[in-house]
PDB file of C-alpha atoms and ligand atoms in Angstrom:
ATOM      1  CA  MET A   1      24.498  16.030   5.926  1.00 94.00           C
ATOM      2  CA  LYS A   2      24.193  12.579   4.350  1.00 97.00           C
ATOM      3  CA  VAL A   3      20.914  11.167   3.076  1.00 98.00           C
ATOM      4  CA  LEU A   4      20.680   7.437   2.352  1.00 98.00           C
ATOM      5  CA  ILE A   5      18.203   6.179  -0.222  1.00 98.00           C
ATOM      6  CA  ALA A   6      17.769   2.526   0.774  1.00 98.00           C
ATOM      7  CA  THR A   7      15.478   0.678  -1.580  1.00 98.00           C
ATOM      8  CA  GLU A   8      15.424  -3.077  -1.909  1.00 96.00           C
ATOM      9  CA  LYS A   9      12.995  -2.328  -4.766  1.00 95.00           C
ATOM     10  CA  PRO A  10      14.622   0.676  -6.486  1.00 96.00           C
ATOM     11  CA  PHE A  11      12.979   3.901  -7.577  1.00 97.00           C
ATOM     12  CA  ALA A  12      12.856   4.746 -11.282  1.00 96.00           C
ATOM     13  CA  LYS A  13      16.100   6.480 -12.394  1.00 97.00           C
ATOM     14  CA  VAL A  14      14.271   9.733 -13.028  1.00 97.00           C
ATOM     15  CA  ALA A  15      13.159   9.800  -9.376  1.00 97.00           C
ATOM     16  CA  ILE A  16      16.739   9.355  -8.125  1.00 97.00           C
ATOM     17  CA  GLU A  17      17.768  12.299 -10.318  1.00 96.00           C
ATOM     18  CA  GLY A  18      14.920  14.386  -8.879  1.00 96.00           C
ATOM     19  CA  ILE A  19      15.812  13.478  -5.283  1.00 97.00           C
ATOM     20  CA  LYS A  20      19.479  14.299  -5.924  1.00 95.00           C
ATOM     21  CA  GLN A  21      18.578  17.649  -7.450  1.00 94.00           C
ATOM     22  CA  GLU A  22      16.331  18.505  -4.518  1.00 93.00           C
ATOM     23  CA  LEU A  23      19.077  17.629  -1.997  1.00 94.00           C
ATOM     24  CA  ASP A  24      22.020  19.057  -4.003  1.00 88.00           C
ATOM     25  CA  GLY A  25      20.269  22.402  -3.760  1.00 86.00           C
ATOM     26  CA  VAL A  26      20.623  22.296   0.016  1.00 88.00           C
ATOM     27  CA  ASP A  27      24.158  20.820  -0.035  1.00 89.00           C
ATOM     28  CA  TYR A  28      23.188  17.337   1.157  1.00 95.00           C
ATOM     29  CA  GLU A  29      25.113  14.320  -0.032  1.00 95.00           C
ATOM     30  CA  VAL A  30      23.076  11.401  -1.379  1.00 96.00           C
ATOM     31  CA  VAL A  31      24.147   7.796  -0.733  1.00 97.00           C
ATOM     32  CA  LEU A  32      22.412   5.079  -2.720  1.00 98.00           C
ATOM     33  CA  LEU A  33      21.760   1.483  -1.608  1.00 98.00           C
ATOM     34  CA  GLU A  34      19.571  -0.278  -4.166  1.00 98.00           C
ATOM     35  CA  ASN A  35      18.630  -3.906  -4.765  1.00 97.00           C
ATOM     36  CA  TYR A  36      20.275  -4.997  -1.541  1.00 98.00           C
ATOM     37  CA  THR A  37      19.726  -8.580  -0.502  1.00 97.00           C
ATOM     38  CA  GLU A  38      21.194  -8.770   3.019  1.00 98.00           C
ATOM     39  CA  LYS A  39      20.132  -6.793   6.061  1.00 98.00           C
ATOM     40  CA  GLN A  40      23.816  -6.268   6.882  1.00 98.00           C
ATOM     41  CA  GLN A  41      24.138  -4.076   3.777  1.00 98.00           C
ATOM     42  CA  LEU A  42      21.453  -1.777   5.182  1.00 98.00           C
ATOM     43  CA  LEU A  43      23.048  -1.820   8.638  1.00 98.00           C
ATOM     44  CA  ASP A  44      26.386  -0.795   7.102  1.00 98.00           C
ATOM     45  CA  ALA A  45      24.876   1.864   4.865  1.00 98.00           C
ATOM     46  CA  VAL A  46      22.853   3.555   7.624  1.00 98.00           C
ATOM     47  CA  ALA A  47      25.834   3.752  10.010  1.00 98.00           C
ATOM     48  CA  ASP A  48      26.910   7.321   9.237  1.00 97.00           C
ATOM     49  CA  VAL A  49      23.912   8.998   7.600  1.00 98.00           C
ATOM     50  CA  ASP A  50      21.680  11.733   9.004  1.00 98.00           C
ATOM     51  CA  ALA A  51      18.529  10.816   7.124  1.00 98.00           C
ATOM     52  CA  MET A  52      17.114   7.895   5.215  1.00 98.00           C
ATOM     53  CA  ILE A  53      14.496   7.471   2.502  1.00 98.00           C
ATOM     54  CA  VAL A  54      12.928   4.001   2.191  1.00 98.00           C
ATOM     55  CA  ARG A  55      10.027   2.246   0.467  1.00 97.00           C
ATOM     56  CA  SER A  56       8.743  -1.025   1.981  1.00 96.00           C
ATOM     57  CA  ASP A  57      12.204  -1.699   3.400  1.00 98.00           C
ATOM     58  CA  ILE A  58      12.171  -3.089   6.936  1.00 98.00           C
ATOM     59  CA  VAL A  59      13.409  -0.484   9.383  1.00 98.00           C
ATOM     60  CA  ASP A  60      13.440  -2.309  12.712  1.00 98.00           C
ATOM     61  CA  GLU A  61      15.106  -1.444  15.993  1.00 98.00           C
ATOM     62  CA  GLU A  62      18.446  -2.881  14.846  1.00 98.00           C
ATOM     63  CA  VAL A  63      18.492  -0.659  11.764  1.00 98.00           C
ATOM     64  CA  ILE A  64      17.550   2.389  13.808  1.00 98.00           C
ATOM     65  CA  GLN A  65      20.236   1.614  16.396  1.00 98.00           C
ATOM     66  CA  ALA A  66      22.812   1.169  13.641  1.00 98.00           C
ATOM     67  CA  GLY A  67      22.128   4.714  12.443  1.00 98.00           C
ATOM     68  CA  LYS A  68      24.249   6.504  15.020  1.00 97.00           C
ATOM     69  CA  ASN A  69      23.626   9.926  13.405  1.00 98.00           C
ATOM     70  CA  LEU A  70      20.132   9.142  12.159  1.00 98.00           C
ATOM     71  CA  LYS A  71      17.605  11.933  12.751  1.00 98.00           C
ATOM     72  CA  ILE A  72      14.822  11.189  10.302  1.00 98.00           C
ATOM     73  CA  VAL A  73      13.438   8.304   8.233  1.00 98.00           C
ATOM     74  CA  VAL A  74      10.950   9.073   5.492  1.00 98.00           C
ATOM     75  CA  ARG A  75       8.877   6.277   4.021  1.00 98.00           C
ATOM     76  CA  ALA A  76       8.416   7.453   0.427  1.00 98.00           C
ATOM     77  CA  GLY A  77       4.856   6.208   0.249  1.00 97.00           C
ATOM     78  CA  ALA A  78       1.756   5.741   2.341  1.00 96.00           C
ATOM     79  CA  GLY A  79       2.008   2.677   4.606  1.00 96.00           C
ATOM     80  CA  TYR A  80       4.643   2.757   7.357  1.00 98.00           C
ATOM     81  CA  ASP A  81       3.961  -0.660   8.894  1.00 97.00           C
ATOM     82  CA  ASN A  82       7.533  -1.571   7.867  1.00 98.00           C
ATOM     83  CA  ILE A  83       9.022   0.866  10.382  1.00 98.00           C
ATOM     84  CA  ASP A  84       9.335   0.295  14.130  1.00 98.00           C
ATOM     85  CA  LEU A  85       7.837   3.592  15.257  1.00 98.00           C
ATOM     86  CA  GLU A  86       8.404   2.988  18.950  1.00 98.00           C
ATOM     87  CA  ALA A  87      12.060   2.156  18.446  1.00 98.00           C
ATOM     88  CA  ALA A  88      12.411   5.340  16.388  1.00 98.00           C
ATOM     89  CA  THR A  89      10.802   7.412  19.127  1.00 98.00           C
ATOM     90  CA  ARG A  90      13.099   5.863  21.731  1.00 98.00           C
ATOM     91  CA  ALA A  91      16.103   6.763  19.586  1.00 98.00           C
ATOM     92  CA  GLY A  92      14.849  10.316  18.983  1.00 98.00           C
ATOM     93  CA  VAL A  93      14.357   9.624  15.271  1.00 98.00           C
ATOM     94  CA  CYS A  94      11.481  11.286  13.433  1.00 98.00           C
ATOM     95  CA  VAL A  95       9.483   9.072  11.044  1.00 98.00           C
ATOM     96  CA  MET A  96       7.344  10.507   8.247  1.00 98.00           C
ATOM     97  CA  ASN A  97       5.455   9.214   5.241  1.00 98.00           C
ATOM     98  CA  THR A  98       4.501  11.066   2.051  1.00 98.00           C
ATOM     99  CA  PRO A  99       0.714  10.678   1.969  1.00 97.00           C
ATOM    100  CA  GLY A 100      -1.045  10.796  -1.365  1.00 97.00           C
ATOM    101  CA  GLN A 101       2.092  10.922  -3.510  1.00 98.00           C
ATOM    102  CA  ASN A 102       1.713   7.444  -4.980  1.00 97.00           C
ATOM    103  CA  ALA A 103      -2.079   7.143  -4.642  1.00 98.00           C
ATOM    104  CA  ASN A 104      -2.936   7.511  -8.320  1.00 98.00           C
ATOM    105  CA  ALA A 105      -0.449   4.801  -9.311  1.00 98.00           C
ATOM    106  CA  VAL A 106      -2.038   2.310  -6.915  1.00 98.00           C
ATOM    107  CA  ALA A 107      -5.552   3.288  -8.006  1.00 98.00           C
ATOM    108  CA  GLU A 108      -4.711   2.797 -11.681  1.00 98.00           C
ATOM    109  CA  LEU A 109      -3.315  -0.662 -10.947  1.00 98.00           C
ATOM    110  CA  VAL A 110      -6.609  -1.594  -9.288  1.00 98.00           C
ATOM    111  CA  PHE A 111      -8.340  -1.166 -12.637  1.00 98.00           C
ATOM    112  CA  GLY A 112      -5.576  -2.891 -14.595  1.00 98.00           C
ATOM    113  CA  MET A 113      -5.934  -5.919 -12.370  1.00 98.00           C
ATOM    114  CA  LEU A 114      -9.716  -5.733 -12.308  1.00 98.00           C
ATOM    115  CA  ILE A 115     -10.076  -5.816 -16.067  1.00 98.00           C
ATOM    116  CA  TYR A 116      -7.608  -8.685 -16.231  1.00 98.00           C
ATOM    117  CA  GLY A 117      -9.637 -10.524 -13.582  1.00 98.00           C
ATOM    118  CA  VAL A 118     -13.151  -9.965 -14.892  1.00 98.00           C
ATOM    119  CA  ARG A 119     -12.040 -10.774 -18.438  1.00 98.00           C
ATOM    120  CA  SER A 120     -11.089 -14.313 -17.376  1.00 96.00           C
ATOM    121  CA  PHE A 121      -7.377 -13.503 -17.039  1.00 97.00           C
ATOM    122  CA  PHE A 122      -7.243 -12.917 -20.814  1.00 97.00           C
ATOM    123  CA  ASN A 123      -7.516 -16.663 -21.425  1.00 95.00           C
ATOM    124  CA  GLY A 124      -9.793 -16.301 -24.422  1.00 96.00           C
ATOM    125  CA  GLY A 125     -12.962 -16.995 -22.444  1.00 94.00           C
ATOM    126  CA  SER A 126     -15.895 -14.678 -21.959  1.00 96.00           C
ATOM    127  CA  GLY A 127     -15.914 -12.210 -19.081  1.00 97.00           C
ATOM    128  CA  THR A 128     -17.895  -9.385 -17.545  1.00 97.00           C
ATOM    129  CA  GLU A 129     -17.743  -5.587 -17.712  1.00 98.00           C
ATOM    130  CA  LEU A 130     -17.123  -3.074 -14.967  1.00 98.00           C
ATOM    131  CA  LYS A 131     -19.897  -0.744 -16.130  1.00 98.00           C
ATOM    132  CA  GLY A 132     -22.948  -0.933 -13.881  1.00 98.00           C
ATOM    133  CA  LYS A 133     -21.170  -3.002 -11.210  1.00 98.00           C
ATOM    134  CA  LYS A 134     -21.124  -1.930  -7.559  1.00 98.00           C
ATOM    135  CA  LEU A 135     -17.642  -1.190  -6.356  1.00 98.00           C
ATOM    136  CA  GLY A 136     -17.123  -1.178  -2.596  1.00 98.00           C
ATOM    137  CA  ILE A 137     -14.172   0.903  -1.493  1.00 97.00           C
ATOM    138  CA  HIS A 138     -12.871  -0.299   1.853  1.00 97.00           C
ATOM    139  CA  ALA A 139     -11.311   2.864   3.348  1.00 96.00           C
ATOM    140  CA  TYR A 140     -11.704   6.215   1.738  1.00 95.00           C
ATOM    141  CA  GLY A 141      -8.262   7.753   2.011  1.00 94.00           C
ATOM    142  CA  ASN A 142      -6.049   9.063  -0.789  1.00 95.00           C
ATOM    143  CA  ILE A 143      -6.077   5.795  -2.717  1.00 97.00           C
ATOM    144  CA  GLY A 144      -9.777   5.154  -2.146  1.00 96.00           C
ATOM    145  CA  LYS A 145     -10.578   8.611  -3.523  1.00 96.00           C
ATOM    146  CA  ASN A 146      -8.532   8.009  -6.652  1.00 97.00           C
ATOM    147  CA  VAL A 147     -10.190   4.628  -7.127  1.00 98.00           C
ATOM    148  CA  ALA A 148     -13.589   6.347  -6.889  1.00 97.00           C
ATOM    149  CA  ARG A 149     -12.596   9.011  -9.443  1.00 97.00           C
ATOM    150  CA  ILE A 150     -11.543   6.394 -11.992  1.00 98.00           C
ATOM    151  CA  ALA A 151     -14.497   4.084 -11.259  1.00 98.00           C
ATOM    152  CA  LYS A 152     -16.917   6.865 -12.162  1.00 97.00           C
ATOM    153  CA  GLY A 153     -15.375   6.913 -15.637  1.00 98.00           C
ATOM    154  CA  PHE A 154     -16.163   3.214 -15.982  1.00 98.00           C
ATOM    155  CA  GLY A 155     -19.802   3.876 -15.065  1.00 98.00           C
ATOM    156  CA  MET A 156     -19.645   1.865 -11.859  1.00 98.00           C
ATOM    157  CA  SER A 157     -21.832   2.613  -8.879  1.00 96.00           C
ATOM    158  CA  LEU A 158     -19.915   3.276  -5.715  1.00 97.00           C
ATOM    159  CA  LEU A 159     -20.072   2.403  -2.053  1.00 96.00           C
ATOM    160  CA  ALA A 160     -17.438   3.293   0.488  1.00 96.00           C
ATOM    161  CA  TYR A 161     -16.734   2.578   4.107  1.00 95.00           C
ATOM    162  CA  ASP A 162     -14.240   4.323   6.317  1.00 93.00           C
ATOM    163  CA  THR A 163     -13.772   3.724  10.044  1.00 88.00           C
ATOM    164  CA  TYR A 164     -13.129   7.380  10.654  1.00 80.00           C
ATOM    165  CA  SER A 165     -16.155   9.651  10.404  1.00 62.00           C
ATOM    166  CA  ARG A 166     -15.759  10.588   6.801  1.00 69.00           C
ATOM    167  CA  SER A 167     -19.303   9.865   5.655  1.00 81.00           C
ATOM    168  CA  GLU A 168     -19.862  13.539   4.768  1.00 84.00           C
ATOM    169  CA  VAL A 169     -16.746  13.611   2.641  1.00 85.00           C
ATOM    170  CA  ILE A 170     -17.827  10.353   1.001  1.00 90.00           C
ATOM    171  CA  ASN A 171     -21.317  11.728   0.429  1.00 89.00           C
ATOM    172  CA  ASN A 172     -20.010  14.969  -1.018  1.00 88.00           C
ATOM    173  CA  ASP A 173     -18.112  12.953  -3.601  1.00 90.00           C
ATOM    174  CA  GLY A 174     -21.416  11.433  -4.710  1.00 89.00           C
ATOM    175  CA  ILE A 175     -20.664   8.034  -3.157  1.00 92.00           C
ATOM    176  CA  ASP A 176     -22.878   6.014  -0.815  1.00 89.00           C
ATOM    177  CA  PRO A 177     -21.224   5.706   2.592  1.00 89.00           C
ATOM    178  CA  THR A 178     -22.255   2.351   4.079  1.00 91.00           C
ATOM    179  CA  ILE A 179     -23.155   2.203   7.744  1.00 87.00           C
ATOM    180  CA  SER A 180     -20.944  -0.761   8.425  1.00 93.00           C
ATOM    181  CA  VAL A 181     -18.104  -2.623   6.836  1.00 96.00           C
ATOM    182  CA  LYS A 182     -20.342  -5.720   6.654  1.00 97.00           C
ATOM    183  CA  THR A 183     -22.848  -3.793   4.544  1.00 97.00           C
ATOM    184  CA  LEU A 184     -20.059  -2.787   2.191  1.00 97.00           C
ATOM    185  CA  TYR A 185     -18.986  -6.395   1.656  1.00 98.00           C
ATOM    186  CA  LYS A 186     -22.586  -7.580   1.354  1.00 98.00           C
ATOM    187  CA  HIS A 187     -23.736  -5.161  -1.327  1.00 98.00           C
ATOM    188  CA  SER A 188     -20.645  -4.908  -3.530  1.00 98.00           C
ATOM    189  CA  ASP A 189     -19.885  -6.847  -6.693  1.00 98.00           C
ATOM    190  CA  ILE A 190     -16.247  -5.901  -6.238  1.00 98.00           C
ATOM    191  CA  VAL A 191     -14.510  -4.876  -3.017  1.00 98.00           C
ATOM    192  CA  SER A 192     -11.217  -2.984  -3.182  1.00 98.00           C
ATOM    193  CA  ILE A 193      -9.163  -2.953   0.025  1.00 98.00           C
ATOM    194  CA  HIS A 194      -7.368   0.268   0.988  1.00 97.00           C
ATOM    195  CA  VAL A 195      -6.989   0.035   4.749  1.00 96.00           C
ATOM    196  CA  PRO A 196      -3.597   0.530   6.375  1.00 96.00           C
ATOM    197  CA  LEU A 197      -2.060  -2.385   8.261  1.00 96.00           C
ATOM    198  CA  THR A 198      -2.432  -1.886  12.003  1.00 96.00           C
ATOM    199  CA  ASP A 199      -3.110  -4.174  14.953  1.00 95.00           C
ATOM    200  CA  LYS A 200      -6.807  -3.512  14.356  1.00 95.00           C
ATOM    201  CA  THR A 201      -6.821  -4.383  10.655  1.00 97.00           C
ATOM    202  CA  ARG A 202      -4.593  -7.482  10.731  1.00 98.00           C
ATOM    203  CA  GLY A 203      -6.755 -10.400   9.554  1.00 98.00           C
ATOM    204  CA  LEU A 204      -9.780  -8.090   9.285  1.00 98.00           C
ATOM    205  CA  VAL A 205     -10.989  -9.620   6.034  1.00 98.00           C
ATOM    206  CA  GLY A 206     -11.753 -13.122   7.241  1.00 98.00           C
ATOM    207  CA  LYS A 207     -14.679 -15.501   7.535  1.00 98.00           C
ATOM    208  CA  ILE A 208     -17.133 -12.915   8.878  1.00 98.00           C
ATOM    209  CA  LEU A 209     -16.709 -10.373   6.080  1.00 98.00           C
ATOM    210  CA  LEU A 210     -16.137 -12.938   3.343  1.00 98.00           C
ATOM    211  CA  SER A 211     -19.362 -14.749   4.228  1.00 98.00           C
ATOM    212  CA  GLN A 212     -21.235 -11.514   3.479  1.00 98.00           C
ATOM    213  CA  MET A 213     -19.921 -11.411  -0.076  1.00 98.00           C
ATOM    214  CA  LYS A 214     -21.721 -12.464  -3.229  1.00 98.00           C
ATOM    215  CA  PRO A 215     -20.544 -15.890  -4.417  1.00 98.00           C
ATOM    216  CA  ASN A 216     -19.396 -14.402  -7.736  1.00 98.00           C
ATOM    217  CA  ALA A 217     -17.818 -11.247  -6.293  1.00 98.00           C
ATOM    218  CA  VAL A 218     -14.247 -10.043  -6.772  1.00 98.00           C
ATOM    219  CA  LEU A 219     -11.966  -9.049  -3.909  1.00 98.00           C
ATOM    220  CA  ILE A 220      -8.964  -6.935  -4.851  1.00 98.00           C
ATOM    221  CA  ASN A 221      -6.149  -6.188  -2.443  1.00 98.00           C
ATOM    222  CA  THR A 222      -3.574  -3.535  -3.248  1.00 98.00           C
ATOM    223  CA  ALA A 223      -2.999  -2.785   0.433  1.00 98.00           C
ATOM    224  CA  ARG A 224      -1.187  -5.347   2.604  1.00 97.00           C
ATOM    225  CA  LYS A 225      -1.395  -9.148   2.566  1.00 97.00           C
ATOM    226  CA  GLU A 226      -1.840  -9.257   6.343  1.00 98.00           C
ATOM    227  CA  ILE A 227      -5.273  -7.578   6.115  1.00 98.00           C
ATOM    228  CA  VAL A 228      -6.709 -10.801   4.701  1.00 98.00           C
ATOM    229  CA  ASN A 229      -6.995 -14.073   6.619  1.00 98.00           C
ATOM    230  CA  GLU A 230      -5.563 -16.334   3.936  1.00 98.00           C
ATOM    231  CA  GLN A 231      -6.935 -19.659   5.157  1.00 98.00           C
ATOM    232  CA  ASP A 232     -10.464 -18.194   5.470  1.00 98.00           C
ATOM    233  CA  LEU A 233     -10.175 -16.742   1.987  1.00 98.00           C
ATOM    234  CA  LEU A 234      -8.938 -19.976   0.437  1.00 98.00           C
ATOM    235  CA  ASP A 235     -11.773 -21.942   2.105  1.00 98.00           C
ATOM    236  CA  PHE A 236     -14.308 -19.373   0.857  1.00 98.00           C
ATOM    237  CA  MET A 237     -12.944 -19.520  -2.684  1.00 98.00           C
ATOM    238  CA  ILE A 238     -13.072 -23.314  -2.762  1.00 98.00           C
ATOM    239  CA  GLU A 239     -16.728 -23.161  -1.651  1.00 98.00           C
ATOM    240  CA  ASN A 240     -17.502 -20.420  -4.195  1.00 98.00           C
ATOM    241  CA  PRO A 241     -15.825 -21.303  -7.495  1.00 98.00           C
ATOM    242  CA  LYS A 242     -16.931 -18.071  -9.181  1.00 98.00           C
ATOM    243  CA  PHE A 243     -15.355 -15.829  -6.540  1.00 98.00           C
ATOM    244  CA  LYS A 244     -12.066 -14.157  -7.524  1.00 98.00           C
ATOM    245  CA  TYR A 245      -9.165 -12.757  -5.526  1.00 98.00           C
ATOM    246  CA  LEU A 246      -6.735 -10.356  -7.172  1.00 98.00           C
ATOM    247  CA  THR A 247      -3.804  -9.165  -5.164  1.00 98.00           C
ATOM    248  CA  ASP A 248      -0.779  -6.928  -5.515  1.00 98.00           C
ATOM    249  CA  VAL A 249       0.654  -8.488  -2.409  1.00 85.00           C
ATOM    250  CA  LYS A 250       1.525 -12.145  -2.792  1.00 93.00           C
ATOM    251  CA  PRO A 251      -0.031 -14.083   0.110  1.00 97.00           C
ATOM    252  CA  ASP A 252       2.123 -16.375   2.240  1.00 98.00           C
ATOM    253  CA  MET A 253      -0.130 -19.190   0.960  1.00 98.00           C
ATOM    254  CA  HIS A 254       0.485 -18.313  -2.712  1.00 98.00           C
ATOM    255  CA  GLU A 255       1.330 -21.911  -3.633  1.00 98.00           C
ATOM    256  CA  GLN A 256      -1.913 -23.224  -2.091  1.00 98.00           C
ATOM    257  CA  PHE A 257      -3.970 -20.603  -3.957  1.00 98.00           C
ATOM    258  CA  MET A 258      -2.213 -21.533  -7.201  1.00 98.00           C
ATOM    259  CA  GLU A 259      -2.848 -25.207  -6.602  1.00 98.00           C
ATOM    260  CA  LYS A 260      -6.438 -25.106  -5.292  1.00 98.00           C
ATOM    261  CA  VAL A 261      -8.059 -22.106  -7.028  1.00 98.00           C
ATOM    262  CA  PRO A 262      -5.856 -21.278 -10.048  1.00 97.00           C
ATOM    263  CA  ASN A 263      -8.727 -19.941 -12.152  1.00 96.00           C
ATOM    264  CA  GLN A 264      -9.963 -17.601  -9.432  1.00 98.00           C
ATOM    265  CA  TYR A 265      -6.682 -16.076  -8.326  1.00 98.00           C
ATOM    266  CA  PHE A 266      -4.029 -13.640  -9.508  1.00 98.00           C
ATOM    267  CA  ALA A 267      -1.047 -12.184  -7.651  1.00 98.00           C
ATOM    268  CA  THR A 268       1.609  -9.836  -9.029  1.00 97.00           C
ATOM    269  CA  ALA A 269       5.145 -11.206  -8.873  1.00 94.00           C
ATOM    270  CA  LYS A 270       6.239  -8.301  -6.670  1.00 93.00           C
ATOM    271  CA  LYS A 271       4.250  -5.466  -5.085  1.00 94.00           C
ATOM    272  CA  MET A 272       4.003  -2.985  -7.925  1.00 95.00           C
ATOM    273  CA  GLY A 273       1.126  -0.597  -7.134  1.00 97.00           C
ATOM    274  CA  ALA A 274       3.452   2.334  -6.543  1.00 96.00           C
ATOM    275  CA  SER A 275       6.057   1.300  -9.084  1.00 96.00           C
ATOM    276  CA  THR A 276       5.584   3.994 -11.702  1.00 97.00           C
ATOM    277  CA  SER A 277       8.045   6.746 -12.617  1.00 97.00           C
ATOM    278  CA  GLU A 278       5.470   9.348 -11.676  1.00 98.00           C
ATOM    279  CA  ALA A 279       4.772   7.889  -8.223  1.00 98.00           C
ATOM    280  CA  ASN A 280       8.500   7.443  -7.570  1.00 97.00           C
ATOM    281  CA  VAL A 281       9.199  11.032  -8.589  1.00 97.00           C
ATOM    282  CA  ASN A 282       6.328  12.406  -6.506  1.00 98.00           C
ATOM    283  CA  ALA A 283       7.055  10.361  -3.380  1.00 98.00           C
ATOM    284  CA  GLY A 284      10.854  10.577  -3.699  1.00 98.00           C
ATOM    285  CA  ILE A 285      10.983  14.343  -4.143  1.00 97.00           C
ATOM    286  CA  ALA A 286       8.411  14.864  -1.392  1.00 98.00           C
ATOM    287  CA  ALA A 287      10.581  12.713   0.917  1.00 98.00           C
ATOM    288  CA  ALA A 288      13.708  14.731   0.050  1.00 97.00           C
ATOM    289  CA  HIS A 289      11.851  17.984   0.564  1.00 97.00           C
ATOM    290  CA  GLN A 290      10.448  16.837   3.927  1.00 97.00           C
ATOM    291  CA  ILE A 291      13.928  15.789   5.107  1.00 97.00           C
ATOM    292  CA  ALA A 292      15.477  19.152   4.247  1.00 96.00           C
ATOM    293  CA  ASP A 293      12.559  21.037   5.767  1.00 96.00           C
ATOM    294  CA  TYR A 294      12.815  19.007   8.966  1.00 97.00           C
ATOM    295  CA  LEU A 295      16.566  19.214   9.341  1.00 96.00           C
ATOM    296  CA  LYS A 296      16.731  22.924   8.483  1.00 94.00           C
ATOM    297  CA  ASN A 297      13.445  24.247   9.864  1.00 96.00           C
ATOM    298  CA  GLY A 298      12.146  21.551  12.210  1.00 97.00           C
ATOM    299  CA  ASN A 299       8.956  21.146  10.148  1.00 98.00           C
ATOM    300  CA  ASP A 300       7.478  17.768  11.153  1.00 97.00           C
ATOM    301  CA  ARG A 301       4.081  18.057   9.492  1.00 97.00           C
ATOM    302  CA  TYR A 302       4.034  14.488   8.219  1.00 98.00           C
ATOM    303  CA  ARG A 303       5.488  12.909  11.357  1.00 98.00           C
ATOM    304  CA  VAL A 304       3.828   9.553  12.175  1.00 98.00           C
ATOM    305  CA  ASN A 305       5.626   8.545  15.391  1.00 98.00           C
ATOM    306  CA  GLU A 306       5.469  10.073  18.866  1.00 98.00           C
ATOM    307  CA  LYS A 307       8.139  12.585  19.804  1.00 96.00           C
TER     308      LYS A 307
HETATM  309  C1  LIG B 401       2.696   2.367   0.014  1.00 75.58           C
HETATM  310  O1  LIG B 401       2.404   2.034   1.166  1.00 75.58           O
HETATM  311  O2  LIG B 401       3.034   3.529  -0.261  1.00 75.58           O
HETATM  312  C2  LIG B 401       2.583   1.374  -1.102  1.00 75.58           C
HETATM  313  O3  LIG B 401       2.246   0.131  -0.627  1.00 75.58           O
HETATM  314  C3  LIG B 401       3.816   1.311  -1.979  1.00 75.58           C
HETATM  315  O4  LIG B 401       4.878   0.577  -1.460  1.00 75.58           O
HETATM  316  P1  LIG B 401       6.271   0.494  -2.232  1.00 75.58           P
HETATM  317  O5  LIG B 401       6.928   1.834  -2.186  1.00 75.58           O
HETATM  318  O6  LIG B 401       7.058  -0.539  -1.503  1.00 75.58           O
HETATM  319  O7  LIG B 401       6.005   0.093  -3.643  1.00 75.58           O
END
């Protein structure tokens, strides 16, 4: 069996070693395609493999069709909006993710970016502290939970909203579950977005939610750029010059944000929430393990597409 690791944004070396070790043990051959720049390279590489591990790499119908022997694709990470699930189902390919494996890395970055943001982007000016501030966690999944754990250490007070009925879980963690997403945005000094990208969440953070927010609040997005309506956000930031937006996912309108609200805005050069050795090792080895367990035993516990 051949397993392709296709990562336009490569894993740390130590993770590749771990994945190889995991798959060597079950006699699988590992093929590596890193830092590729053309889709054709992915189409060529997937042609004769049985399984594929990806990160945010685009796995559309063409890629799936090109994988003549492809049986499983594992997204080493949480969000699988980069994979055409329906095309995979049609081709009989199983798609999985590795939930939770990179959650701590993303949660830690939230605080790295937050401190940078509330301390005036380290420009020498005065800033504010996190202690005593209300942090609104928008979606209480694996990342949201890790954000809450760390926030408690900073002495922040916590609110969380999750569309699924998790208010008991939220409550049990000592966090206030808000009754609506609007309430979360209204009462928070800082809102951290952790919703997955779906048809329902695309553009979710737009005029309606933004208008609830305090004029000097901070919005931090380590999820997906598409969750935020960029024009609405830019308009809101121009109207509210103390409002800040920090994002690990460069918006399409990056240049306009840089030009119009440079002192209220920060975006990482490339999505880096999950780019730690630890997260790569955890997610990469979990992906390798899930592939072997699926191909050998048919275990599809983390399957995310229909059969
Ligand atoms: C995820 O969905 O797991 C994160 O956004 C990380 O994505 P990445 O593997 O492309 O860094």
